[in-house]
């Protein structure tokens, strides 16, 4: 659903708040994001949530969590697929990251390209 919102270029803040809240509710357990569950989020959806956070000037804390979520998605090991990760509650969302810290080729383009990635990280 969030990927669809991003693809139709939805701009209403209430819609993005509800969608982001649903994503958090479906990917967290006991206040921590679960890497295995987060890994199922499509990159365009993560990019859309980040764009909404920027557009609507959401808190720096929430934006930071969304950046961490996007980093986890970008740093999956190439063989992990969409259900990789530690299988348990992660300390944040770093448990499924690859040891080398590299994203598979082509992933940044589905996120919005290298310029978008650098913008979010800087």
PDB file of C-alpha atoms in Angstrom:
ATOM      1  CA  UNK A   1       0.000   0.000   0.000  1.00  0.00           C
ATOM      2  CA  UNK A   2       2.779   2.443   0.877  1.00  0.00           C
ATOM      3  CA  UNK A   3       4.544   1.641  -2.382  1.00  0.00           C
ATOM      4  CA  UNK A   4       1.315   2.515  -4.222  1.00  0.00           C
ATOM      5  CA  UNK A   5       1.105   5.847  -2.371  1.00  0.00           C
ATOM      6  CA  UNK A   6       4.647   6.639  -3.474  1.00  0.00           C
ATOM      7  CA  UNK A   7       3.950   5.654  -7.074  1.00  0.00           C
ATOM      8  CA  UNK A   8       0.870   7.895  -7.351  1.00  0.00           C
ATOM      9  CA  UNK A   9       2.793  10.765  -5.720  1.00  0.00           C
ATOM     10  CA  UNK A  10       0.382  11.176  -2.799  1.00  0.00           C
ATOM     11  CA  UNK A  11       0.920  14.483  -0.949  1.00  0.00           C
ATOM     12  CA  UNK A  12      -1.654  14.476   1.871  1.00  0.00           C
ATOM     13  CA  UNK A  13       0.079  14.408   5.234  1.00  0.00           C
ATOM     14  CA  UNK A  14      -2.733  12.505   6.967  1.00  0.00           C
ATOM     15  CA  UNK A  15      -2.492   9.705   4.428  1.00  0.00           C
ATOM     16  CA  UNK A  16       1.278   9.399   4.908  1.00  0.00           C
ATOM     17  CA  UNK A  17       0.976   9.546   8.703  1.00  0.00           C
ATOM     18  CA  UNK A  18      -1.542   6.692   8.659  1.00  0.00           C
ATOM     19  CA  UNK A  19       0.541   4.641   6.234  1.00  0.00           C
ATOM     20  CA  UNK A  20       3.764   5.174   8.190  1.00  0.00           C
ATOM     21  CA  UNK A  21       1.970   4.318  11.428  1.00  0.00           C
ATOM     22  CA  UNK A  22       0.724   1.072   9.891  1.00  0.00           C
ATOM     23  CA  UNK A  23       4.213   0.169   8.685  1.00  0.00           C
ATOM     24  CA  UNK A  24       5.638   0.767  12.157  1.00  0.00           C
ATOM     25  CA  UNK A  25       2.844  -1.213  13.803  1.00  0.00           C
ATOM     26  CA  UNK A  26       3.408  -4.142  11.431  1.00  0.00           C
ATOM     27  CA  UNK A  27       7.210  -4.191  11.698  1.00  0.00           C
ATOM     28  CA  UNK A  28       7.821  -3.581  15.412  1.00  0.00           C
ATOM     29  CA  UNK A  29       7.653  -5.737  18.508  1.00  0.00           C
ATOM     30  CA  UNK A  30       8.072  -4.323  21.998  1.00  0.00           C
ATOM     31  CA  UNK A  31       9.206  -0.948  20.676  1.00  0.00           C
ATOM     32  CA  UNK A  32      11.977  -2.301  18.420  1.00  0.00           C
ATOM     33  CA  UNK A  33      11.805  -2.888  14.703  1.00  0.00           C
ATOM     34  CA  UNK A  34      12.165  -6.528  13.690  1.00  0.00           C
ATOM     35  CA  UNK A  35      14.741  -6.872  10.926  1.00  0.00           C
ATOM     36  CA  UNK A  36      12.992  -9.854   9.325  1.00  0.00           C
ATOM     37  CA  UNK A  37       9.711  -7.934   9.097  1.00  0.00           C
ATOM     38  CA  UNK A  38      11.329  -4.682   7.955  1.00  0.00           C
ATOM     39  CA  UNK A  39      13.053  -6.554   5.114  1.00  0.00           C
ATOM     40  CA  UNK A  40       9.683  -7.061   3.408  1.00  0.00           C
ATOM     41  CA  UNK A  41       9.224  -3.302   2.865  1.00  0.00           C
ATOM     42  CA  UNK A  42       9.808  -2.341  -0.789  1.00  0.00           C
ATOM     43  CA  UNK A  43      12.490   0.318  -1.328  1.00  0.00           C
ATOM     44  CA  UNK A  44      10.103   2.692  -3.140  1.00  0.00           C
ATOM     45  CA  UNK A  45       7.855   2.586  -0.055  1.00  0.00           C
ATOM     46  CA  UNK A  46      10.777   3.514   2.209  1.00  0.00           C
ATOM     47  CA  UNK A  47      11.715   6.326  -0.159  1.00  0.00           C
ATOM     48  CA  UNK A  48       8.112   7.555  -0.133  1.00  0.00           C
ATOM     49  CA  UNK A  49       7.987   7.631   3.670  1.00  0.00           C
ATOM     50  CA  UNK A  50      11.277   9.556   3.766  1.00  0.00           C
ATOM     51  CA  UNK A  51       9.983  12.034   1.196  1.00  0.00           C
ATOM     52  CA  UNK A  52       6.800  12.518   3.232  1.00  0.00           C
ATOM     53  CA  UNK A  53       8.844  13.078   6.394  1.00  0.00           C
ATOM     54  CA  UNK A  54      10.831  15.771   4.609  1.00  0.00           C
ATOM     55  CA  UNK A  55       7.844  17.343   2.857  1.00  0.00           C
ATOM     56  CA  UNK A  56       5.757  17.588   6.025  1.00  0.00           C
ATOM     57  CA  UNK A  57       8.669  18.404   8.335  1.00  0.00           C
ATOM     58  CA  UNK A  58       8.171  15.462  10.654  1.00  0.00           C
ATOM     59  CA  UNK A  59      10.393  15.231  13.721  1.00  0.00           C
ATOM     60  CA  UNK A  60      14.116  14.618  13.359  1.00  0.00           C
ATOM     61  CA  UNK A  61      13.694  11.507  15.503  1.00  0.00           C
ATOM     62  CA  UNK A  62      11.109   9.962  13.169  1.00  0.00           C
ATOM     63  CA  UNK A  63      13.142  10.938  10.112  1.00  0.00           C
ATOM     64  CA  UNK A  64      16.180   9.286  11.690  1.00  0.00           C
ATOM     65  CA  UNK A  65      14.253   6.060  12.257  1.00  0.00           C
ATOM     66  CA  UNK A  66      13.108   6.093   8.630  1.00  0.00           C
ATOM     67  CA  UNK A  67      16.703   6.624   7.460  1.00  0.00           C
ATOM     68  CA  UNK A  68      17.814   3.649   9.584  1.00  0.00           C
ATOM     69  CA  UNK A  69      15.005   1.586   8.091  1.00  0.00           C
ATOM     70  CA  UNK A  70      16.091   2.558   4.563  1.00  0.00           C
ATOM     71  CA  UNK A  71      19.731   1.774   5.360  1.00  0.00           C
ATOM     72  CA  UNK A  72      18.730  -1.687   6.538  1.00  0.00           C
ATOM     73  CA  UNK A  73      16.865  -2.282   3.281  1.00  0.00           C
ATOM     74  CA  UNK A  74      19.786  -1.023   1.188  1.00  0.00           C
ATOM     75  CA  UNK A  75      22.386  -3.068   3.042  1.00  0.00           C
ATOM     76  CA  UNK A  76      20.760  -6.505   2.822  1.00  0.00           C
ATOM     77  CA  UNK A  77      23.137  -9.183   1.679  1.00  0.00           C
ATOM     78  CA  UNK A  78      22.482 -10.096  -1.982  1.00  0.00           C
ATOM     79  CA  UNK A  79      21.443 -13.670  -1.085  1.00  0.00           C
ATOM     80  CA  UNK A  80      19.005 -12.702   1.677  1.00  0.00           C
ATOM     81  CA  UNK A  81      16.044 -11.786  -0.466  1.00  0.00           C
ATOM     82  CA  UNK A  82      13.068  -9.978   1.041  1.00  0.00           C
ATOM     83  CA  UNK A  83      12.828 -12.076   4.174  1.00  0.00           C
ATOM     84  CA  UNK A  84      16.422 -11.914   5.362  1.00  0.00           C
ATOM     85  CA  UNK A  85      17.559 -10.745   8.732  1.00  0.00           C
ATOM     86  CA  UNK A  86      18.251 -12.192  12.102  1.00  0.00           C
ATOM     87  CA  UNK A  87      14.811 -13.645  12.637  1.00  0.00           C
ATOM     88  CA  UNK A  88      14.377 -11.970  15.998  1.00  0.00           C
ATOM     89  CA  UNK A  89      13.895  -8.596  17.520  1.00  0.00           C
ATOM     90  CA  UNK A  90      16.701  -6.411  16.307  1.00  0.00           C
ATOM     91  CA  UNK A  91      18.504  -3.694  18.172  1.00  0.00           C
ATOM     92  CA  UNK A  92      17.129  -1.076  15.809  1.00  0.00           C
ATOM     93  CA  UNK A  93      17.123  -2.436  12.284  1.00  0.00           C
ATOM     94  CA  UNK A  94      20.780  -3.327  11.823  1.00  0.00           C
ATOM     95  CA  UNK A  95      20.604  -7.068  12.476  1.00  0.00           C
ATOM     96  CA  UNK A  96      20.066  -8.041   8.828  1.00  0.00           C
ATOM     97  CA  UNK A  97      22.850  -5.914   7.346  1.00  0.00           C
ATOM     98  CA  UNK A  98      25.518  -7.664   5.314  1.00  0.00           C
ATOM     99  CA  UNK A  99      28.934  -8.081   6.847  1.00  0.00           C
ATOM    100  CA  UNK A 100      30.573  -6.158   4.009  1.00  0.00           C
ATOM    101  CA  UNK A 101      28.085  -3.310   4.297  1.00  0.00           C
ATOM    102  CA  UNK A 102      27.384  -3.175   0.576  1.00  0.00           C
ATOM    103  CA  UNK A 103      24.052  -3.003  -1.169  1.00  0.00           C
ATOM    104  CA  UNK A 104      23.302  -5.242  -4.160  1.00  0.00           C
ATOM    105  CA  UNK A 105      23.720  -3.550  -7.537  1.00  0.00           C
ATOM    106  CA  UNK A 106      20.553  -1.853  -8.727  1.00  0.00           C
ATOM    107  CA  UNK A 107      19.045  -1.379  -5.275  1.00  0.00           C
ATOM    108  CA  UNK A 108      19.835   2.335  -4.940  1.00  0.00           C
ATOM    109  CA  UNK A 109      18.023   3.016  -8.222  1.00  0.00           C
ATOM    110  CA  UNK A 110      14.804   1.531  -6.869  1.00  0.00           C
ATOM    111  CA  UNK A 111      15.250   3.727  -3.801  1.00  0.00           C
ATOM    112  CA  UNK A 112      15.685   6.882  -5.854  1.00  0.00           C
ATOM    113  CA  UNK A 113      19.260   6.621  -7.017  1.00  0.00           C
ATOM    114  CA  UNK A 114      22.581   7.435  -5.439  1.00  0.00           C
ATOM    115  CA  UNK A 115      21.759  11.164  -5.148  1.00  0.00           C
ATOM    116  CA  UNK A 116      18.729  10.333  -2.953  1.00  0.00           C
ATOM    117  CA  UNK A 117      20.789   7.970  -0.800  1.00  0.00           C
ATOM    118  CA  UNK A 118      23.539  10.530  -0.284  1.00  0.00           C
ATOM    119  CA  UNK A 119      20.990  13.247   0.486  1.00  0.00           C
ATOM    120  CA  UNK A 120      19.415  11.120   3.226  1.00  0.00           C
ATOM    121  CA  UNK A 121      22.728  10.114   4.750  1.00  0.00           C
ATOM    122  CA  UNK A 122      24.333  13.558   4.727  1.00  0.00           C
TER     123      UNK A 122
END
